[in-house]
Amino acid sequence: MFRYLVRRFLQMILVFVATTFIVFALMYATGGDPIQALAGERPVSEQQRAQLTKLYGLDQPFLVRYWNYLTGLLRLDFGKALNGRDVSEIIASALPVTAKLALIAIITTIVVGVVAGIIAGVRRGSIFDNSTLVLTLIVIGIPIVTLAPLAQYIFGIKLGWFPATAAGREDDIYALLLPGIILGALSVATAMRLTRASFNENLRSDYVRTARSKGLPGRRVIGVHVLRNSLIPIITFLGIELGALMAGAIVTESVFNVNGIGFNLARALRTEDAPLVVGLVSVLVIIFLVANLIVDLLYAVLDPRIRYE
Amino acid sequence: MSDFETVAATEFHTAQPGPAGDVNAPSQPHSMETQKPRSAGADAWRELRRKPLFWIGLVLALFALVMAFWPSLFTSADPQTCQLSRRMAPASGGAIFGFDVQGCDVYAKAVYGTKNSLMIGGLAALLAGVVAMLLGVTAGYFGRWWDAIVSRVVDIVLGLPLLLAGIVFMRRVANAGGGANARVWALIAILGLLGWTTAARVIRSSVITAKQQDYVHAARMLGAGHGRIMLRHILPNALAPFIVIITMALGAFIAAEATLSFLGVGLIPPSQSWGLSISEMYPYMRENAIPLAVPSAFLALTVLAFIILGDTIREAFDPKLR
């Protein structure tokens, strides 16, 4: 187990360094003038330019700057955004909002997707099974750029059930509900299909027959024996999906004006705020990698046959 | 479709001699053909033929394809001639969905947007498929250090979610100052080079399973070279999942193009694209939702077509699901 952990950790570091390096290189090699971007329309005097170059460390070679950034990360220092705010401060205010959004999305996925998948898996071939299969296919097929404005128009503007935007009310769970559900809608379909397939397979296995022949009630066979074994692929999916959710939040948060990581990232890209973009992307990559690691470790808990050497 | 069927029918030899071939054989009168056992490919095709969902997907996809190549069959209007005097005007004559904010024909714009979406999705899927095939097959077949390198590269590319990486890369292209056409090619390259990882993993694992089979050892014993073994004996086994993933990736890439254009880092005018139309019309949604709804519907139906195709083909090839 320990050796496995060390190996996984080293792999994680490699992936993290490589991905942040790619983003860092792309954002700082854009060819634009960051000092001018900082000043906006106003002219920059030679003296100011020299001072700002020194302040942001732009006079140093590229690799040195990347190294400084990496070591800064270890002290949770993400650098300064172009508007002078600490990137870590922006992250600290935006991350809880996106986390809430992701939480609503994951709960939606589990409640709707997994439960529907269990019902469809147990009653295979029923009307419920067939209609949900077609329905989920349609949901998978609709891209989020279509789904988000559509939901905003129908539920936010026409019906008025939910606030159309969440701007300035990020503490209000009710305002986050619609964007959260939309964010989760895409993974609902996949979660449902995965649960259904997994249940189907396990229902036919020997241990289920054994449990039934021992006289266990069907509720216990399905709720304990089958469910526990069917959870493994679903948990993998949810772990990987968490990373995708964070990235998908860029569209959802932009449409619903939710002041989270995705919204800030979209704005930072528009304003060419390289330090902010690199910082936000680093956070997203870290979340993605840690989620994957936790998923791998959960395997061993859920399936005693898996032992890490 | 017939292409795939013949390829699959000839190449899927000995792969799965499972019982499915004989059990439901005499359901249709085929006189001579019923005598010999069917291959996995032919079996899948029989399964597919009976599915209405498959035909819906196929018809939608072909429809989109025809629209991409010959948009003038569907509309005689020019999407580029816009008159501000017709701003948000209701439907009239050929413009069955009315006019948008700039007074452009909503329907004509959506029809002409098909080409870019399908071209970007199709070529990006092709590029991703080639990269996945090359890296997946060689990594699975040769193993050792090459496999280790490919696997780490897969990890790194997977570490950057497609959308996130697409935004950062496209921003770089936008700053380099390319024209509208350069953006199209940049999108194809970026989506293709970021989207190959899942397919490569699937191919790699099926190659690893296949290379330990007796018939591969037999082929090697008979003196077949690496190239021949990979192409003739191992690759056919990985073909079915590969086709499924690439079909679904095509849908996903079309959606990704629309998303990137929506966020302002994808295509730029004068390119025509559904994502671009959605991005332009979204702010005016409250005033008139139709110019937003039409490209959205085109986009959703096309993505849906490819997802349905991929999904039904996958089910047809998976004997467990029957």
XYZ file of C-alpha atoms in Angstrom:
631
model
C 0.000 0.000 0.000
C 2.716 2.469 0.995
C 4.752 1.751 -2.106
C 1.666 2.197 -4.253
C 0.924 5.537 -2.600
C 4.455 6.780 -3.209
C 4.339 5.722 -6.837
C 0.962 7.357 -7.398
C 2.156 10.516 -5.699
C 5.221 10.760 -7.939
C 3.026 10.273 -11.010
C 0.702 13.001 -9.767
C 3.589 15.424 -9.388
C 4.780 14.658 -12.908
C 1.328 15.293 -14.375
C 0.904 18.448 -12.324
C 4.264 19.915 -13.349
C 3.683 19.055 -17.004
C 0.162 20.479 -17.198
C 0.975 23.692 -15.340
C 4.097 24.101 -17.476
C 2.004 23.855 -20.657
C -0.501 26.422 -19.390
C 2.245 28.671 -17.999
C 4.175 28.597 -21.262
C 1.069 29.296 -23.341
C -0.146 32.163 -21.184
C 3.206 33.913 -20.856
C 4.344 33.360 -24.413
C 1.321 35.059 -25.911
C 3.399 37.737 -27.597
C 1.318 40.527 -26.088
C 2.749 43.152 -23.763
C 1.678 42.329 -20.193
C 2.753 45.729 -18.880
C 0.565 47.500 -21.431
C -2.294 45.094 -20.636
C -1.867 46.088 -17.003
C -2.039 49.796 -17.770
C -4.973 49.500 -20.107
C -5.271 52.446 -22.499
C -2.926 54.775 -20.630
C 0.658 55.264 -21.823
C 3.396 53.689 -19.697
C 6.550 55.702 -18.973
C 9.959 54.060 -19.169
C 10.401 54.341 -15.404
C 7.052 52.731 -14.615
C 7.760 49.999 -17.123
C 11.088 49.163 -15.539
C 9.536 49.160 -12.078
C 6.622 46.928 -13.052
C 8.886 44.553 -14.968
C 10.969 44.181 -11.832
C 7.883 43.792 -9.604
C 6.381 40.979 -11.671
C 9.781 39.386 -12.303
C 9.390 39.721 -16.058
C 13.091 40.468 -16.480
C 14.040 36.956 -15.438
C 14.368 34.048 -17.869
C 11.242 31.971 -18.494
C 12.355 28.835 -16.673
C 13.358 30.827 -13.597
C 9.908 32.405 -13.520
C 8.270 29.002 -13.798
C 10.466 27.673 -10.985
C 9.556 30.670 -8.806
C 5.905 30.022 -9.522
C 6.159 26.348 -8.558
C 7.982 27.067 -5.304
C 5.466 29.819 -4.584
C 2.671 27.268 -4.920
C 4.169 25.233 -2.089
C 3.656 28.258 0.164
C 0.125 28.652 -1.264
C 1.334 31.814 -2.978
C -0.302 31.950 -6.412
C 1.137 35.350 -7.292
C -0.722 38.563 -8.024
C -3.433 39.094 -10.610
C -3.016 42.041 -12.968
C -5.439 44.133 -10.917
C -3.158 43.789 -7.915
C -5.282 41.336 -5.937
C -3.673 38.157 -4.664
C -4.693 35.241 -6.846
C -5.034 33.087 -3.730
C -7.554 35.610 -2.385
C -9.651 35.383 -5.569
C -9.469 31.597 -5.429
C -10.489 31.600 -1.777
C -13.608 33.609 -2.581
C -14.514 31.760 -5.805
C -13.772 28.165 -4.863
C -16.531 27.746 -2.248
C -19.100 28.962 -4.791
C -17.972 26.478 -7.431
C -17.744 23.768 -4.771
C -21.373 24.395 -3.835
C -22.334 24.258 -7.495
C -20.409 21.015 -7.973
C -21.984 19.585 -4.828
C -25.497 20.310 -6.125
C -24.486 18.771 -9.446
C -23.084 15.612 -7.824
C -26.148 15.243 -5.580
C -28.389 15.620 -8.654
C -26.306 12.992 -10.431
C -26.508 10.528 -7.553
C -30.153 11.070 -6.660
C -31.531 11.088 -10.196
C -28.939 9.128 -12.146
C -27.997 6.361 -9.769
C -31.537 5.768 -8.476
C -32.995 5.688 -12.005
C -30.143 3.414 -13.041
C -30.888 0.980 -10.206
C -34.591 0.855 -11.106
C -33.800 0.404 -14.800
C -31.170 -2.233 -14.009
C -33.475 -4.269 -11.794
C -36.454 -4.011 -14.154
C -34.523 -4.569 -17.323
C -36.587 -4.416 -20.492
C -39.509 -2.629 -18.810
C -41.124 0.521 -20.144
C -39.259 2.539 -17.511
C -35.972 1.015 -18.638
C -36.499 1.666 -22.334
C -37.876 5.182 -21.959
C -35.073 6.288 -19.614
C -32.489 4.852 -22.020
C -33.803 6.979 -24.884
C -34.244 9.971 -22.593
C -30.660 9.787 -21.294
C -29.362 9.492 -24.829
C -31.104 12.762 -25.653
C -29.683 14.446 -22.544
C -26.158 13.257 -23.381
C -26.643 14.576 -26.902
C -27.556 18.127 -25.924
C -24.430 20.237 -25.412
C -24.270 22.478 -22.365
C -24.167 25.613 -24.537
C -27.663 24.684 -25.660
C -28.943 23.337 -22.380
C -27.870 26.221 -20.131
C -29.431 29.106 -22.114
C -32.525 26.965 -22.776
C -33.051 26.212 -19.076
C -32.364 29.812 -18.172
C -34.957 30.953 -20.701
C -37.657 28.461 -19.710
C -37.253 28.185 -15.925
C -35.649 31.541 -15.191
C -37.386 33.943 -17.549
C -40.629 32.413 -18.873
C -41.775 30.421 -15.826
C -39.850 32.394 -13.212
C -39.364 29.382 -10.933
C -35.700 30.160 -10.342
C -33.685 33.391 -10.449
C -32.369 33.881 -14.001
C -28.931 34.915 -12.758
C -27.084 34.294 -9.524
C -25.002 37.465 -9.646
C -24.359 38.840 -6.164
C -26.375 36.087 -4.430
C -23.763 33.344 -4.350
C -24.600 32.582 -0.705
C -28.185 31.794 -1.622
C -28.469 28.074 -2.338
C -31.775 28.676 -4.126
C -30.076 30.904 -6.710
C -27.429 28.218 -7.308
C -29.966 25.434 -7.651
C -30.781 25.806 -11.359
C -27.147 26.174 -12.562
C -26.160 23.286 -10.302
C -28.840 20.995 -11.699
C -27.920 21.972 -15.267
C -24.276 21.228 -14.515
C -25.262 17.846 -13.136
C -27.729 17.036 -15.929
C -24.965 15.955 -18.274
C -23.510 13.434 -15.860
C -26.969 12.204 -14.765
C -27.383 10.423 -18.068
C -23.968 8.756 -17.989
C -24.324 7.812 -14.310
C -27.702 6.252 -15.016
C -26.403 4.145 -17.893
C -23.347 3.066 -15.938
C -25.418 2.037 -12.911
C -27.836 0.153 -15.120
C -25.107 -1.773 -16.930
C -23.270 -2.514 -13.712
C -26.445 -3.745 -11.980
C -27.363 -5.865 -14.949
C -24.040 -7.609 -14.868
C -23.960 -8.187 -11.120
C -27.565 -9.413 -10.899
C -26.549 -12.419 -12.962
C -23.524 -13.319 -10.850
C -23.147 -16.373 -8.648
C -23.081 -14.566 -5.337
C -26.515 -13.103 -6.022
C -27.893 -16.586 -6.692
C -26.252 -17.791 -3.474
C -27.738 -14.933 -1.481
C -31.190 -15.566 -2.913
C -31.010 -19.308 -2.297
C -30.051 -18.644 1.305
C -33.436 -16.975 1.560
C -32.341 -13.355 1.914
C -35.083 -10.861 1.055
C -34.744 -9.253 -2.390
C -34.378 -5.831 -0.797
C -31.232 -6.912 1.020
C -29.772 -8.718 -1.989
C -30.147 -5.645 -4.175
C -29.552 -2.971 -1.547
C -26.444 -4.515 0.006
C -24.911 -7.276 -2.103
C -25.451 -5.937 -5.589
C -25.241 -2.246 -4.731
C -21.849 -2.498 -3.070
C -20.327 -4.295 -6.015
C -22.005 -2.068 -8.555
C -20.692 1.088 -6.898
C -17.112 0.594 -8.093
C -17.492 1.852 -11.692
C -19.915 4.552 -10.543
C -17.432 5.955 -8.053
C -14.717 5.987 -10.705
C -17.022 7.899 -12.947
C -18.004 10.423 -10.268
C -14.341 11.038 -9.410
C -13.363 11.708 -13.000
C -16.549 13.678 -13.527
C -15.627 16.055 -10.713
C -12.757 17.371 -12.827
C -14.995 17.656 -15.878
C -17.635 19.416 -13.758
C -15.132 22.070 -12.734
C -14.318 22.704 -16.395
C -17.985 22.528 -17.440
C -18.685 25.166 -14.833
C -17.025 27.692 -17.158
C -20.104 27.723 -19.422
C -22.719 27.308 -16.693
C -21.204 30.011 -14.499
C -20.856 32.379 -17.455
C -24.494 31.891 -18.460
C -25.885 32.247 -14.937
C -23.344 34.856 -13.786
C -22.209 32.755 -10.837
C -19.045 34.287 -9.411
C -17.090 31.036 -9.156
C -13.865 29.599 -10.560
C -15.249 29.128 -14.080
C -16.678 32.635 -14.273
C -13.397 34.142 -13.042
C -11.461 32.001 -15.502
C -13.587 33.167 -18.437
C -13.125 36.774 -17.353
C -9.387 36.362 -16.795
C -9.048 34.937 -20.300
C -10.897 37.917 -21.751
C -8.728 40.426 -19.899
C -5.492 38.544 -20.671
C -4.802 38.170 -16.958
C -2.090 35.521 -17.254
C -1.253 35.088 -13.541
C -4.930 34.625 -12.700
C -5.482 32.104 -15.513
C -2.442 30.053 -14.524
C -3.505 30.132 -10.869
C -7.090 29.051 -11.557
C -6.029 26.311 -13.953
C -3.517 25.030 -11.384
C -6.279 24.777 -8.798
C -8.546 22.905 -11.220
C -5.763 20.478 -12.129
C -4.965 19.838 -8.450
C -8.643 19.117 -7.694
C -8.840 16.778 -10.672
C -5.708 14.853 -9.672
C -6.642 14.558 -5.998
C -10.145 13.367 -6.923
C -8.610 10.667 -9.122
C -6.268 9.561 -6.344
C -9.115 9.302 -3.837
C -11.083 7.239 -6.347
C -8.198 4.805 -6.740
C -7.869 4.422 -2.974
C -11.616 3.896 -2.592
C -11.343 0.869 -4.876
C -9.540 -1.068 -2.187
C -12.223 -0.181 0.347
C -15.097 -1.190 -1.911
C -13.558 -4.276 -3.453
C -11.522 -6.354 -0.997
C -10.084 -8.322 -3.903
C -8.072 -5.266 -4.937
C -4.855 -4.921 -2.988
C -2.231 -2.376 -3.874
C 1.326 -3.598 -3.812
C -22.329 2.458 -43.256
C -21.856 -0.219 -45.897
C -18.125 0.469 -45.786
C -17.874 -0.288 -42.146
C -20.000 -3.382 -42.564
C -17.795 -4.929 -45.209
C -14.629 -4.031 -43.317
C -16.045 -5.426 -40.119
C -17.430 -8.513 -41.822
C -14.133 -9.429 -43.424
C -11.860 -8.480 -40.570
C -13.633 -9.857 -37.533
C -12.432 -13.402 -38.050
C -12.000 -15.786 -35.131
C -12.325 -12.868 -32.714
C -15.365 -14.093 -30.828
C -16.680 -17.455 -31.873
C -19.364 -17.074 -29.195
C -22.710 -18.822 -29.294
C -24.604 -15.733 -30.475
C -23.971 -16.631 -34.105
C -25.916 -19.864 -34.030
C -28.665 -19.170 -31.536
C -30.738 -16.716 -33.521
C -29.608 -17.717 -36.974
C -32.728 -18.842 -38.822
C -34.879 -15.809 -37.969
C -34.658 -14.511 -41.543
C -34.649 -16.582 -44.704
C -31.247 -16.191 -46.304
C -31.102 -19.550 -48.113
C -27.341 -20.168 -48.573
C -25.919 -17.648 -46.103
C -27.628 -19.174 -43.073
C -25.492 -22.278 -43.438
C -22.128 -20.764 -42.570
C -21.455 -19.196 -39.146
C -21.535 -15.418 -39.153
C -18.679 -13.195 -38.057
C -19.023 -10.738 -35.175
C -19.321 -7.865 -37.660
C -22.174 -9.419 -39.623
C -23.847 -10.342 -36.373
C -23.667 -6.758 -35.150
C -25.101 -5.524 -38.433
C -28.118 -7.847 -38.093
C -28.608 -6.496 -34.601
C -28.301 -2.887 -35.790
C -30.735 -3.268 -38.686
C -33.595 -3.982 -36.331
C -33.103 -0.843 -34.218
C -35.224 2.179 -35.068
C -32.919 4.383 -32.994
C -29.980 3.450 -35.210
C -31.871 4.473 -38.340
C -32.925 7.766 -36.740
C -29.295 8.548 -35.926
C -28.103 7.504 -39.375
C -30.720 9.575 -41.212
C -29.992 12.653 -39.058
C -26.238 12.287 -39.590
C -26.607 11.820 -43.367
C -28.981 14.772 -43.487
C -26.389 16.946 -41.727
C -23.713 15.665 -44.108
C -25.744 16.595 -47.209
C -26.457 19.998 -45.662
C -22.753 20.539 -45.060
C -21.755 19.777 -48.640
C -24.693 21.329 -50.504
C -26.235 24.043 -48.316
C -27.805 25.691 -51.380
C -30.165 22.692 -51.681
C -31.870 23.805 -48.486
C -31.989 27.556 -48.841
C -31.591 30.028 -51.651
C -30.813 32.916 -49.305
C -27.282 34.130 -48.680
C -26.437 34.092 -44.949
C -24.021 36.995 -45.414
C -26.526 39.501 -46.812
C -28.035 41.140 -43.779
C -30.127 44.297 -43.648
C -30.548 46.139 -40.386
C -33.989 47.265 -41.552
C -35.134 43.663 -41.136
C -33.895 43.457 -37.529
C -35.798 40.705 -35.671
C -38.393 40.707 -38.454
C -40.860 37.803 -38.417
C -40.789 34.948 -40.916
C -41.399 35.822 -44.550
C -40.894 33.968 -47.812
C -37.782 31.773 -47.710
C -36.737 32.917 -44.244
C -38.962 30.463 -42.383
C -37.569 31.398 -38.962
C -37.430 35.142 -39.491
C -34.428 37.413 -39.073
C -31.930 38.003 -36.268
C -30.465 41.082 -34.586
C -28.380 42.023 -37.600
C -31.229 41.299 -39.995
C -29.681 38.057 -41.275
C -31.820 35.099 -42.337
C -31.836 32.814 -39.253
C -32.534 29.633 -41.213
C -29.912 30.315 -43.890
C -27.276 31.053 -41.237
C -27.998 27.773 -39.477
C -27.874 25.824 -42.767
C -24.539 27.354 -43.751
C -23.179 26.793 -40.247
C -23.412 23.021 -40.749
C -20.261 22.866 -42.864
C -17.868 24.244 -40.249
C -19.337 22.198 -37.432
C -19.143 18.917 -39.323
C -15.756 19.690 -40.835
C -14.243 20.561 -37.463
C -15.876 17.597 -35.735
C -15.029 15.157 -38.517
C -11.423 16.165 -39.144
C -10.668 16.490 -35.425
C -12.110 13.004 -34.851
C -10.018 11.698 -37.746
C -6.865 13.276 -36.325
C -7.636 12.008 -32.820
C -8.330 8.572 -34.288
C -5.016 8.424 -36.158
C -3.017 9.564 -33.125
C -4.894 7.151 -30.826
C -4.419 4.273 -33.254
C -0.676 4.882 -33.744
C 0.125 5.395 -30.061
C -2.364 2.866 -28.682
C -1.339 -0.005 -30.938
C 2.418 0.558 -30.632
C 2.249 1.103 -26.854
C 0.203 -2.041 -26.340
C 2.260 -4.117 -28.764
C 5.820 -3.129 -27.864
C 5.202 -2.408 -24.181
C 8.234 -1.592 -22.011
C 9.613 1.961 -22.057
C 7.515 3.066 -25.032
C 4.348 2.017 -23.222
C 5.505 3.870 -20.101
C 6.109 7.072 -22.068
C 2.778 6.888 -23.915
C 0.908 6.166 -20.693
C 2.455 9.182 -18.962
C 1.612 11.412 -21.942
C -1.978 10.129 -21.742
C -2.011 10.997 -18.030
C -0.772 14.504 -18.728
C -3.252 15.195 -21.525
C -6.073 13.750 -19.410
C -4.970 16.036 -16.566
C -6.127 18.981 -18.636
C -9.889 18.784 -19.221
C -10.660 19.179 -22.953
C -12.602 22.397 -22.558
C -10.065 24.015 -20.246
C -7.104 23.173 -22.453
C -9.071 24.176 -25.547
C -9.692 27.624 -24.099
C -6.051 28.209 -23.181
C -4.721 26.937 -26.519
C -7.272 28.860 -28.570
C -6.476 32.040 -26.630
C -2.888 31.613 -27.740
C -4.007 31.211 -31.371
C -6.259 34.265 -31.079
C -3.358 36.358 -29.788
C -1.130 35.172 -32.608
C -3.635 36.992 -34.839
C -4.895 34.399 -37.303
C -7.803 35.077 -39.642
C -11.167 33.338 -39.564
C -9.858 30.438 -41.636
C -6.770 29.939 -39.504
C -9.080 29.580 -36.487
C -10.923 26.700 -38.145
C -7.697 24.747 -38.701
C -6.397 25.629 -35.240
C -9.592 24.263 -33.687
C -9.280 21.021 -35.647
C -5.658 20.589 -34.579
C -6.296 21.421 -30.924
C -9.400 19.241 -30.505
C -7.722 16.383 -32.355
C -4.509 16.582 -30.347
C -6.337 16.800 -27.011
C -9.111 14.299 -27.616
C -7.274 11.061 -28.459
C -6.551 9.808 -24.952
C -9.621 7.669 -24.190
C -9.481 5.952 -27.569
C -5.747 5.271 -27.136
C -6.326 3.677 -23.733
C -9.066 1.413 -25.068
C -6.986 0.342 -28.074
C -3.933 -0.244 -25.900
C -5.784 -2.548 -23.530
C -7.420 -4.551 -26.317
C -4.038 -4.895 -28.042
C -2.486 -6.205 -24.821
C -5.235 -8.832 -24.562
C -4.996 -9.759 -28.243
C -1.229 -10.131 -28.453
C -1.214 -13.050 -26.023
C -3.698 -15.063 -28.120
C -2.562 -18.267 -29.750
C -3.247 -17.085 -33.266
C -0.860 -14.172 -32.767
C 1.863 -16.550 -31.552
C 1.100 -18.752 -34.537
C 1.440 -15.827 -36.919
C 4.775 -14.882 -35.381
C 5.966 -18.464 -35.621
C 5.086 -18.440 -39.316
C 7.454 -15.524 -39.730
C 5.090 -12.534 -39.814
C 6.766 -9.205 -39.083
C 5.675 -6.672 -36.449
C 3.814 -4.583 -39.000
C 1.838 -7.498 -40.396
C 0.932 -8.850 -36.956
C -0.258 -5.457 -35.784
C -2.260 -4.654 -38.913
C -3.757 -8.015 -39.813
C -4.065 -9.871 -36.528
C -4.300 -7.406 -33.647
C -5.893 -4.266 -35.065
C -9.180 -5.900 -36.173
C -9.911 -6.791 -32.542
C -9.709 -3.178 -31.484
C -11.744 -1.885 -34.401
C -15.265 -2.021 -32.937
C -14.596 -0.027 -29.732
C -12.439 2.318 -31.768
C -15.231 3.124 -34.239
C -17.653 3.681 -31.362
C -15.348 6.062 -29.507
C -14.504 8.020 -32.641
C -18.184 8.376 -33.594
C -18.999 9.683 -30.141
C -15.921 11.933 -30.178
C -17.215 13.447 -33.412
C -20.358 14.530 -31.576
C -18.358 15.742 -28.601
C -15.992 17.771 -30.818
C -18.915 19.469 -32.566
C -20.228 20.413 -29.115
C -16.750 21.568 -28.040
C -16.464 23.825 -31.089
C -19.813 25.397 -30.227
C -18.774 25.829 -26.590
C -15.447 27.463 -27.467
C -17.160 29.755 -29.980
C -19.758 30.589 -27.318
C -16.982 31.566 -24.897
C -15.429 33.785 -27.563
C -12.262 31.786 -28.244
C -13.545 29.610 -31.095
C -14.480 30.732 -34.580
C -14.870 34.381 -35.511
C -16.954 36.051 -38.234
C -17.161 35.799 -41.206
C -17.041 32.062 -40.420
C -20.512 30.591 -40.038
C -21.011 28.320 -37.066
C -23.828 27.359 -34.740
C -21.742 28.135 -31.674
C -20.991 31.575 -33.067
C -24.699 32.225 -33.749
C -25.594 31.061 -30.236
C -22.943 33.349 -28.788
C -24.164 36.331 -30.856
C -27.867 35.820 -30.198
C -27.687 34.838 -26.527
C -27.685 38.448 -25.199
C -30.938 39.134 -27.107
C -32.697 36.050 -25.766
C -35.294 38.029 -23.813
C -36.244 40.091 -26.843
C -36.591 37.215 -29.310
C -35.578 33.643 -28.537
C -35.998 32.186 -32.046
C -32.611 33.305 -33.483
C -31.048 31.524 -30.489
C -33.300 28.465 -30.613
C -32.713 27.590 -34.281
C -28.917 27.131 -34.224
C -29.275 25.457 -30.806
C -31.699 22.927 -32.267
C -29.433 22.253 -35.282
C -26.487 21.758 -32.932
C -28.341 19.501 -30.508
C -29.813 17.311 -33.273
C -26.449 16.832 -34.993
C -24.569 15.987 -31.796
C -27.439 13.688 -30.847
C -27.224 11.902 -34.209
C -23.592 10.928 -33.687
C -24.083 9.993 -30.032
C -27.014 7.737 -31.023
C -24.970 6.153 -33.811
C -22.040 5.445 -31.513
C -24.271 4.131 -28.768
C -26.300 1.758 -30.950
C -23.167 0.422 -32.655
C -21.598 -0.204 -29.248
C -24.649 -2.133 -28.086
C -24.702 -4.167 -31.275
C -21.084 -5.228 -30.769
C -21.501 -6.072 -27.103
C -22.998 -9.542 -26.790
C -23.483 -9.017 -23.052
C -26.157 -6.402 -23.653
C -28.355 -8.617 -25.840
